[in-house]
Tab-separated table of C-alpha atoms in Angstrom:
chain	number	residue	atom	x	y	z
A	1	MET	CA	-17.769	-20.929	-14.345
A	2	HIS	CA	-16.225	-17.852	-12.732
A	3	GLU	CA	-13.607	-15.859	-14.602
A	4	ILE	CA	-10.252	-15.866	-12.821
A	5	TYR	CA	-8.166	-12.697	-12.883
A	6	ASP	CA	-4.436	-12.642	-12.382
A	7	MET	CA	-4.819	-9.569	-10.200
A	8	ILE	CA	-7.733	-7.840	-8.520
A	9	ILE	CA	-7.135	-4.432	-6.978
A	10	VAL	CA	-9.479	-3.230	-4.254
A	11	GLY	CA	-9.618	0.553	-4.511
A	12	GLY	CA	-9.163	2.936	-7.424
A	13	GLY	CA	-7.123	5.751	-5.898
A	14	PRO	CA	-3.546	6.587	-6.956
A	15	ALA	CA	-2.220	3.315	-5.491
A	16	GLY	CA	-4.849	1.176	-7.181
A	17	LEU	CA	-4.523	2.929	-10.531
A	18	ALA	CA	-0.716	2.663	-10.506
A	19	ALA	CA	-1.027	-1.033	-9.677
A	20	GLY	CA	-3.471	-1.404	-12.558
A	21	ILE	CA	-1.053	0.239	-14.985
A	22	TYR	CA	1.838	-1.992	-13.927
A	23	GLY	CA	-0.266	-5.143	-13.759
A	24	SER	CA	-1.901	-4.761	-17.154
A	25	ARG	CA	1.338	-3.679	-18.788
A	26	SER	CA	2.863	-6.968	-17.554
A	27	ARG	CA	0.119	-8.773	-19.506
A	28	LEU	CA	-1.722	-9.796	-16.347
A	29	LYS	CA	-5.515	-9.916	-16.484
A	30	THR	CA	-6.223	-7.059	-14.090
A	31	ALA	CA	-9.347	-5.478	-12.621
A	32	ILE	CA	-9.891	-2.603	-10.208
A	33	LEU	CA	-12.959	-2.695	-7.970
A	34	GLN	CA	-13.948	0.841	-7.037
A	35	LYS	CA	-17.073	1.974	-5.184
A	36	GLY	CA	-17.522	5.176	-7.176
A	37	LYS	CA	-15.505	7.207	-9.627
A	38	PRO	CA	-11.766	6.351	-9.508
A	39	GLY	CA	-9.371	8.751	-7.842
A	40	GLY	CA	-9.841	8.401	-4.095
A	41	GLN	CA	-8.927	11.401	-1.926
A	42	ALA	CA	-6.782	12.843	-4.718
A	43	ALA	CA	-9.898	13.350	-6.837
A	44	THR	CA	-11.208	15.763	-4.192
A	45	THR	CA	-8.024	17.867	-4.145
A	46	GLN	CA	-8.634	20.834	-6.390
A	47	ASP	CA	-5.043	22.080	-6.716
A	48	LEU	CA	-2.088	19.700	-6.850
A	49	GLU	CA	1.335	21.314	-7.157
A	50	ASN	CA	3.795	18.762	-5.741
A	51	TYR	CA	3.349	15.844	-8.146
A	52	PRO	CA	6.547	15.493	-10.227
A	53	GLY	CA	6.237	16.672	-13.807
A	54	PHE	CA	3.625	19.338	-13.078
A	55	SER	CA	5.717	22.328	-12.062
A	56	ARG	CA	2.822	24.704	-12.686
A	57	GLY	CA	0.429	22.405	-10.946
A	58	THR	CA	-2.578	20.408	-11.967
A	59	THR	CA	-5.850	19.436	-10.348
A	60	GLY	CA	-6.463	16.240	-8.449
A	61	PRO	CA	-9.431	15.266	-10.639
A	62	ALA	CA	-7.419	15.874	-13.843
A	63	LEU	CA	-4.462	13.777	-12.670
A	64	MET	CA	-6.725	10.947	-11.516
A	65	GLU	CA	-8.631	10.987	-14.812
A	66	ALA	CA	-5.328	10.773	-16.690
A	67	MET	CA	-4.188	7.843	-14.513
A	68	THR	CA	-7.527	6.114	-15.054
A	69	GLU	CA	-7.257	6.418	-18.830
A	70	HIS	CA	-3.629	5.259	-18.648
A	71	ALA	CA	-4.677	2.091	-16.797
A	72	LYS	CA	-7.532	1.453	-19.229
A	73	SER	CA	-5.220	1.895	-22.214
A	74	PHE	CA	-3.220	-1.146	-21.079
A	75	GLY	CA	-6.373	-3.198	-20.573
A	76	THR	CA	-7.211	-2.713	-16.891
A	77	GLU	CA	-10.896	-3.336	-16.230
A	78	ILE	CA	-12.424	-0.792	-13.872
A	79	ILE	CA	-15.536	-2.215	-12.270
A	80	ARG	CA	-17.889	-0.110	-10.167
A	81	GLU	CA	-18.311	-2.326	-7.145
A	82	GLU	CA	-18.241	-1.907	-3.385
A	83	VAL	CA	-16.469	-4.785	-1.679
A	84	ALA	CA	-18.456	-6.510	1.057
A	85	ASP	CA	-16.173	-9.409	2.014
A	86	LEU	CA	-13.026	-11.278	1.006
A	87	GLU	CA	-11.709	-14.825	1.205
A	88	LEU	CA	-7.949	-14.521	0.897
A	89	ASP	CA	-6.442	-17.716	2.308
A	90	GLY	CA	-6.846	-20.014	-0.687
A	91	GLU	CA	-4.775	-20.297	-3.821
A	92	ILE	CA	-7.607	-18.511	-5.625
A	93	LYS	CA	-8.768	-15.429	-3.727
A	94	ILE	CA	-12.468	-14.505	-3.681
A	95	VAL	CA	-13.661	-10.891	-3.462
A	96	LYS	CA	-17.379	-10.503	-2.805
A	97	GLY	CA	-19.184	-7.374	-3.955
A	98	LYS	CA	-22.264	-5.808	-2.398
A	99	SER	CA	-23.955	-6.299	-5.753
A	100	GLY	CA	-23.857	-10.044	-5.109
A	101	HIS	CA	-21.111	-10.691	-7.678
A	102	GLU	CA	-18.030	-12.672	-6.732
A	103	TYR	CA	-14.641	-11.983	-8.298
A	104	ARG	CA	-11.832	-14.545	-8.303
A	105	ALA	CA	-8.132	-13.812	-8.637
A	106	LYS	CA	-4.714	-15.364	-8.133
A	107	THR	CA	-3.468	-12.210	-6.372
A	108	VAL	CA	-5.165	-9.305	-4.617
A	109	ILE	CA	-3.846	-5.798	-3.975
A	110	LEU	CA	-5.608	-4.007	-1.133
A	111	ALA	CA	-5.668	-0.261	-1.752
A	112	PRO	CA	-8.890	0.920	-0.072
A	113	GLY	CA	-7.354	4.219	1.035
A	114	ALA	CA	-7.950	6.306	4.132
A	115	GLU	CA	-9.878	9.439	4.864
A	116	PRO	CA	-9.277	12.369	7.201
A	117	ARG	CA	-11.315	12.143	10.351
A	118	SER	CA	-14.143	14.617	9.861
A	119	LEU	CA	-15.642	16.654	12.680
A	120	ASN	CA	-18.767	17.250	10.579
A	121	ILE	CA	-18.582	20.962	11.289
A	122	LYS	CA	-20.956	23.150	9.317
A	123	GLY	CA	-19.209	24.262	6.115
A	124	GLU	CA	-16.386	21.706	6.413
A	125	ARG	CA	-17.489	19.423	3.613
A	126	LEU	CA	-18.809	22.236	1.407
A	127	LEU	CA	-15.478	24.114	1.473
A	128	ARG	CA	-13.153	21.111	1.343
A	129	GLY	CA	-10.413	21.878	-1.178
A	130	LYS	CA	-11.527	25.515	-1.176
A	131	GLY	CA	-9.683	26.598	1.925
A	132	VAL	CA	-10.408	23.551	4.051
A	133	SER	CA	-7.460	21.167	4.023
A	134	TYR	CA	-6.179	18.093	5.837
A	135	CYS	CA	-2.583	18.174	4.607
A	136	ALA	CA	-0.036	20.921	5.220
A	137	THR	CA	2.554	19.285	2.958
A	138	CYS	CA	0.034	19.330	0.113
A	139	ASP	CA	-1.467	22.766	0.502
A	140	ALA	CA	0.705	25.056	2.652
A	141	ASP	CA	2.122	27.038	-0.276
A	142	PHE	CA	-1.385	28.090	-1.355
A	143	PHE	CA	-1.579	30.158	1.837
A	144	GLU	CA	1.650	32.125	1.538
A	145	GLU	CA	1.384	35.366	3.552
A	146	LEU	CA	-2.231	34.532	4.445
A	147	ASP	CA	-3.871	33.677	7.778
A	148	VAL	CA	-4.862	30.111	8.582
A	149	VAL	CA	-6.395	28.176	11.451
A	150	VAL	CA	-5.401	24.738	12.737
A	151	VAL	CA	-7.860	22.398	14.435
A	152	GLY	CA	-6.192	19.845	16.709
A	153	ASN	CA	-3.408	19.978	19.317
A	154	GLY	CA	-1.733	16.564	19.183
A	155	ASP	CA	1.737	15.811	17.814
A	156	ALA	CA	0.647	15.865	14.167
A	157	ALA	CA	-1.370	19.071	14.550
A	158	VAL	CA	1.408	21.030	16.249
A	159	GLU	CA	4.116	19.751	13.889
A	160	GLU	CA	2.004	20.600	10.853
A	161	ALA	CA	1.203	24.015	12.326
A	162	MET	CA	4.933	24.733	12.596
A	163	TYR	CA	5.365	23.672	8.975
A	164	LEU	CA	2.592	26.071	7.971
A	165	THR	CA	4.460	28.981	9.560
A	166	LYS	CA	7.024	28.705	6.727
A	167	PHE	CA	4.317	29.977	4.389
A	168	ALA	CA	1.428	31.606	6.251
A	169	GLU	CA	1.451	35.033	7.876
A	170	THR	CA	-0.187	33.669	11.034
A	171	VAL	CA	-1.250	30.217	12.205
A	172	THR	CA	-3.937	30.167	14.893
A	173	ILE	CA	-4.398	26.905	16.804
A	174	ILE	CA	-7.795	26.313	18.408
A	175	VAL	CA	-7.363	24.258	21.591
A	176	ILE	CA	-10.126	22.674	23.620
A	177	HIS	CA	-8.010	22.651	26.808
A	178	ASP	CA	-7.087	25.320	29.342
A	179	GLU	CA	-4.272	27.698	28.470
A	180	GLY	CA	-0.875	25.996	28.198
A	181	ILE	CA	-2.242	22.449	28.010
A	182	LEU	CA	-1.631	20.524	24.755
A	183	ASP	CA	-1.912	16.860	23.779
A	184	CYS	CA	1.401	16.887	21.897
A	185	ASN	CA	4.811	16.020	23.330
A	186	LYS	CA	6.522	18.630	25.521
A	187	ALA	CA	9.404	19.289	23.126
A	188	SER	CA	7.036	20.188	20.264
A	189	ALA	CA	4.915	22.299	22.599
A	190	GLU	CA	7.912	24.357	23.739
A	191	ILE	CA	8.982	25.027	20.133
A	192	ALA	CA	5.440	25.983	19.129
A	193	PHE	CA	5.006	28.332	22.093
A	194	ALA	CA	8.236	30.084	21.087
A	195	ASN	CA	7.161	30.587	17.459
A	196	PRO	CA	5.947	34.198	16.983
A	197	LYS	CA	3.747	33.247	14.011
A	198	ILE	CA	1.642	30.819	16.061
A	199	LYS	CA	-1.334	32.214	17.961
A	200	TRP	CA	-3.587	30.343	20.398
A	201	ILE	CA	-7.285	30.275	21.214
A	202	TRP	CA	-7.903	28.276	24.414
A	203	ASN	CA	-10.986	26.556	25.856
A	204	SER	CA	-12.607	26.647	22.433
A	205	VAL	CA	-13.844	24.546	19.535
A	206	LEU	CA	-14.569	25.308	15.891
A	207	ASN	CA	-18.302	25.737	15.414
A	208	GLU	CA	-18.688	26.741	11.751
A	209	ILE	CA	-16.714	27.565	8.596
A	210	LYS	CA	-18.074	30.321	6.377
A	211	GLY	CA	-17.326	31.389	2.839
A	212	ASP	CA	-18.775	32.000	-0.610
A	213	GLY	CA	-16.760	29.585	-2.757
A	214	LEU	CA	-13.654	30.020	-0.564
A	215	VAL	CA	-13.103	30.078	3.199
A	216	GLU	CA	-13.604	33.601	4.503
A	217	SER	CA	-14.194	33.237	8.245
A	218	ILE	CA	-14.890	30.827	11.090
A	219	VAL	CA	-17.165	30.791	14.097
A	220	ILE	CA	-15.491	29.783	17.385
A	221	LYS	CA	-17.331	28.555	20.474
A	222	ASN	CA	-15.894	29.037	23.956
A	223	ILE	CA	-16.700	25.818	25.817
A	224	ARG	CA	-16.727	27.540	29.225
A	225	THR	CA	-19.050	30.420	28.450
A	226	GLY	CA	-20.816	29.101	25.364
A	227	ALA	CA	-20.118	32.425	23.653
A	228	LEU	CA	-19.710	32.461	19.856
A	229	SER	CA	-17.244	34.724	18.077
A	230	GLU	CA	-16.423	35.147	14.397
A	231	MET	CA	-12.872	35.427	13.076
A	232	GLU	CA	-11.645	36.144	9.554
A	233	THR	CA	-9.269	33.568	8.056
A	234	ASN	CA	-8.183	32.278	4.662
A	235	GLY	CA	-7.853	28.596	5.471
A	236	VAL	CA	-8.703	25.873	7.962
A	237	PHE	CA	-6.436	22.854	8.475
A	238	PHE	CA	-7.797	19.812	10.298
A	239	PHE	CA	-5.328	17.498	12.030
A	240	VAL	CA	-7.497	15.216	14.099
A	241	GLY	CA	-6.336	11.929	12.599
A	242	THR	CA	-7.087	9.747	9.599
A	243	ILE	CA	-9.203	6.617	9.353
A	244	PRO	CA	-8.115	3.723	7.099
A	245	LYS	CA	-10.954	2.134	5.162
A	246	THR	CA	-10.062	-1.337	6.396
A	247	GLU	CA	-13.102	-2.396	8.401
A	248	MET	CA	-13.725	-5.248	5.928
A	249	LEU	CA	-10.137	-6.480	6.388
A	250	LYS	CA	-10.331	-7.236	10.110
A	251	GLY	CA	-9.426	-10.875	10.613
A	252	LYS	CA	-8.325	-11.180	6.962
A	253	VAL	CA	-4.801	-9.710	7.101
A	254	ILE	CA	-2.737	-8.334	9.972
A	255	LEU	CA	-3.631	-4.734	10.825
A	256	ASN	CA	-1.962	-2.484	13.396
A	257	GLU	CA	-3.802	-0.983	16.375
A	258	GLN	CA	-5.054	1.924	14.277
A	259	GLY	CA	-6.396	-0.400	11.579
A	260	TYR	CA	-3.687	0.176	8.958
A	261	ILE	CA	-2.479	-2.762	6.830
A	262	VAL	CA	0.895	-4.136	7.930
A	263	THR	CA	3.219	-4.872	4.990
A	264	ASN	CA	6.916	-5.229	4.295
A	265	ASP	CA	8.888	-3.182	1.752
A	266	LEU	CA	7.572	-5.412	-1.055
A	267	MET	CA	3.993	-4.534	-0.014
A	268	GLU	CA	3.415	-8.159	1.058
A	269	THR	CA	0.784	-8.656	3.768
A	270	SER	CA	0.516	-11.590	6.161
A	271	ILE	CA	-1.225	-13.646	3.431
A	272	PRO	CA	0.718	-15.024	0.418
A	273	GLY	CA	-0.457	-13.424	-2.813
A	274	VAL	CA	-2.107	-10.497	-1.019
A	275	TYR	CA	-0.545	-7.026	-0.978
A	276	GLY	CA	-1.277	-3.664	0.608
A	277	ALA	CA	-0.728	-0.250	-0.998
A	278	GLY	CA	-1.508	3.404	-0.491
A	279	ASP	CA	-2.860	5.365	2.445
A	280	ALA	CA	-4.404	2.300	4.134
A	281	ARG	CA	-0.911	0.860	4.664
A	282	VAL	CA	1.373	1.500	7.647
A	283	LYS	CA	3.766	4.119	6.276
A	284	TYR	CA	5.545	7.390	7.013
A	285	LEU	CA	4.185	9.706	4.295
A	286	ARG	CA	0.702	9.632	2.780
A	287	GLN	CA	0.848	11.513	-0.522
A	288	VAL	CA	-0.258	10.844	-4.102
A	289	ILE	CA	3.320	10.097	-5.131
A	290	THR	CA	3.931	7.567	-2.331
A	291	ALA	CA	0.585	5.886	-3.021
A	292	ALA	CA	1.511	5.503	-6.699
A	293	SER	CA	4.896	4.103	-5.650
A	294	ASP	CA	3.208	1.539	-3.382
A	295	GLY	CA	0.901	0.461	-6.206
A	296	ALA	CA	3.782	-0.022	-8.629
A	297	ILE	CA	5.783	-2.064	-6.099
A	298	ALA	CA	2.766	-4.193	-5.166
A	299	ALA	CA	1.972	-4.999	-8.808
A	300	VAL	CA	5.565	-5.922	-9.647
A	301	THR	CA	5.802	-8.087	-6.516
A	302	ALA	CA	2.518	-9.789	-7.429
A	303	GLU	CA	3.764	-10.440	-10.982
A	304	LYS	CA	6.967	-12.032	-9.629
A	305	TYR	CA	4.900	-14.100	-7.190
A	306	LEU	CA	2.738	-15.442	-10.005
A	307	ALA	CA	5.740	-16.248	-12.172
A	308	GLU	CA	7.435	-18.044	-9.295
A	309	GLU	CA	4.373	-19.973	-8.121
A	310	GLU	CA	3.026	-20.933	-11.531
A	311	GLY	CA	6.466	-21.764	-12.893
A	312	PHE	CA	7.217	-24.075	-9.974
A	313	LYS	CA	3.802	-25.705	-10.211
A	314	GLU	CA	4.177	-26.387	-13.943
A	315	ARG	CA	7.799	-27.554	-13.890
A	316	VAL	CA	7.802	-29.465	-10.599
A	317	LEU	CA	4.454	-30.142	-8.949
A	318	GLN	CA	2.611	-31.173	-12.123
A	319	ALA	CA	5.485	-33.199	-13.618
A	320	GLN	CA	4.755	-36.866	-14.320
A	321	GLU	CA	8.330	-38.023	-13.831
A	322	PRO	CA	10.416	-37.650	-10.637
A	323	VAL	CA	11.974	-34.181	-10.369
A	324	LEU	CA	15.318	-33.317	-8.865
A	325	VAL	CA	15.216	-29.700	-7.748
A	326	VAL	CA	18.484	-27.963	-6.987
A	327	PHE	CA	18.317	-24.692	-5.072
A	328	TRP	CA	21.318	-22.626	-6.056
A	329	ALA	CA	22.618	-19.067	-6.320
A	330	PRO	CA	24.984	-17.859	-9.053
A	331	GLN	CA	27.095	-15.869	-6.586
A	332	ILE	CA	27.886	-19.016	-4.521
A	333	GLU	CA	30.655	-20.994	-6.220
A	334	GLU	CA	29.754	-24.278	-4.483
A	335	SER	CA	26.277	-24.168	-5.952
A	336	ILE	CA	27.623	-23.740	-9.492
A	337	THR	CA	29.730	-26.885	-9.013
A	338	ALA	CA	26.723	-28.751	-7.590
A	339	VAL	CA	24.532	-27.796	-10.557
A	340	SER	CA	27.196	-29.052	-12.975
A	341	GLU	CA	27.457	-32.376	-11.144
A	342	LEU	CA	23.695	-32.860	-11.038
A	343	GLU	CA	23.396	-32.097	-14.754
A	344	LYS	CA	25.882	-34.923	-15.453
A	345	ILE	CA	23.956	-37.375	-13.268
A	346	VAL	CA	20.559	-36.558	-14.777
A	347	SER	CA	21.981	-36.688	-18.306
A	348	ALA	CA	23.361	-40.169	-17.641
A	349	LEU	CA	19.882	-41.352	-16.583
A	350	GLU	CA	18.535	-40.523	-20.075
A	351	GLY	CA	15.277	-38.837	-19.201
A	352	LYS	CA	14.210	-40.923	-16.188
A	353	VAL	CA	14.580	-37.887	-13.927
A	354	LYS	CA	13.892	-34.230	-14.624
A	355	LEU	CA	16.280	-31.565	-13.304
A	356	VAL	CA	14.916	-28.157	-12.298
A	357	LYS	CA	17.236	-25.378	-11.148
A	358	ILE	CA	15.792	-22.811	-8.730
A	359	ASP	CA	17.695	-19.562	-8.265
A	360	THR	CA	16.967	-18.747	-4.625
A	361	TYR	CA	17.531	-15.032	-5.184
A	362	ARG	CA	14.632	-14.910	-7.642
A	363	ASN	CA	12.509	-17.578	-5.931
A	364	GLN	CA	12.807	-16.855	-2.241
A	365	ARG	CA	9.228	-17.852	-1.437
A	366	VAL	CA	9.606	-21.374	-2.831
A	367	ALA	CA	12.895	-21.860	-0.985
A	368	GLN	CA	11.344	-20.726	2.288
A	369	ARG	CA	8.311	-22.969	1.814
A	370	TYR	CA	10.479	-26.069	1.624
A	371	GLY	CA	12.785	-25.047	4.424
A	372	ILE	CA	15.844	-24.428	2.284
A	373	THR	CA	18.417	-22.764	4.526
A	374	GLN	CA	21.643	-23.974	2.922
A	375	ILE	CA	22.804	-23.255	-0.634
A	376	PRO	CA	23.228	-25.432	-2.574
A	377	SER	CA	20.481	-27.910	-1.614
A	378	ALA	CA	18.831	-30.659	-3.635
A	379	VAL	CA	15.305	-31.997	-3.138
A	380	ILE	CA	13.484	-34.862	-4.844
A	381	PHE	CA	9.810	-34.471	-5.797
A	382	ARG	CA	7.491	-37.239	-6.941
A	383	GLN	CA	3.864	-36.616	-7.970
A	384	GLY	CA	3.997	-33.114	-6.554
A	385	GLU	CA	5.286	-34.159	-3.137
A	386	MET	CA	8.734	-33.636	-1.646
A	387	VAL	CA	10.048	-37.102	-0.826
A	388	ASP	CA	13.742	-36.669	-0.026
A	389	ARG	CA	16.657	-34.305	0.455
A	390	ILE	CA	20.152	-34.871	-0.861
A	391	SER	CA	23.487	-33.509	0.288
A	392	CYS	CA	24.995	-31.699	-2.686
A	393	CYS	CA	28.492	-32.061	-1.258
A	394	CYS	CA	28.447	-35.874	-1.331
A	395	LYS	CA	28.788	-37.249	-4.888
A	396	LYS	CA	28.158	-40.860	-3.778
A	397	GLU	CA	24.876	-39.908	-2.127
A	398	LEU	CA	23.876	-37.921	-5.197
A	399	TRP	CA	24.460	-40.852	-7.547
A	400	LYS	CA	22.865	-43.400	-5.224
A	401	LYS	CA	19.627	-41.494	-4.507
A	402	VAL	CA	19.085	-40.197	-8.024
A	403	ASN	CA	19.777	-43.643	-9.515
A	404	SER	CA	17.179	-45.165	-7.161
A	405	LEU	CA	14.488	-43.068	-8.805
């Protein structure tokens, strides 16, 4: 028989590790499925200076190792497994690994991450984190009063280039188009053209990145003449888009046009009990700190979901006797009166009917499932099925219907 986890987390980057910490600390049986060593993109970032609490900086690998040990200390299982497929619609979710193993869980947090789109330029991968960067917010201050190059000319590239000018001595943008033509919006283009720190190389592409341990120079190819030229620089920033690692999620949860997971503020996806977190989610800022925040929110939301679902199942759906469920809210005075009246009725029936009070603020999902739009509302369940609704404002109807049980 398969072991059933309370929570399975797909992906062991900052989002997945934070979710593991929060899940395990809540006494949920939690596992992280991670293809390789935990850490995600953050584990490839050599210097990390903007994570709160590390004013003098730390390294990405060191922070990710600390987060991994933190999760393990609370009991999170970290399983080296690449996910091949998922079945998410049922009450018990099934995650299938490429090893052939199947993992079952009551909730799933999807945190597969994203990766910068690579141009596979010679030297790009070798010097990543050593002068090659994909994030100005993360790394701009390492290049104070130095010269850097930007690859890309869309909105993100030009906006990030302008941010870099706050730190760098010069920012050179390599553009594949003819002079004056950019892919970004006109307003950003006008501001960039007016910035004295930004320089332009037109009709060109980056051909190679050179350096012995750190970026030292680049080779530029003119697409019209084919001529190659070498230029000294201290850093190369790529802004040609990111790719979410969500190929396996197509048709499983709702994704946007770019393939990012669509969630609400509680990290809930389109499937009950399934959550999205981290860089693979539709969001404004993709940083280690926001990924960790997503993971924490997703785990807490999943824990509340389990408490709500399992509590309702145990108290109502699995009850042998008829159950009178009153949906109420403490801030609504009418519902407090209704609860008091129902308690009197059920007490008078001496155990023939069970009364369960559902606070709709804490149990919104259950209320929505049964179409509860008015507070207070009362519903009768028998053998796990909803069989009747009662008007809480009519005492005669309350007595008559409850007595008939």
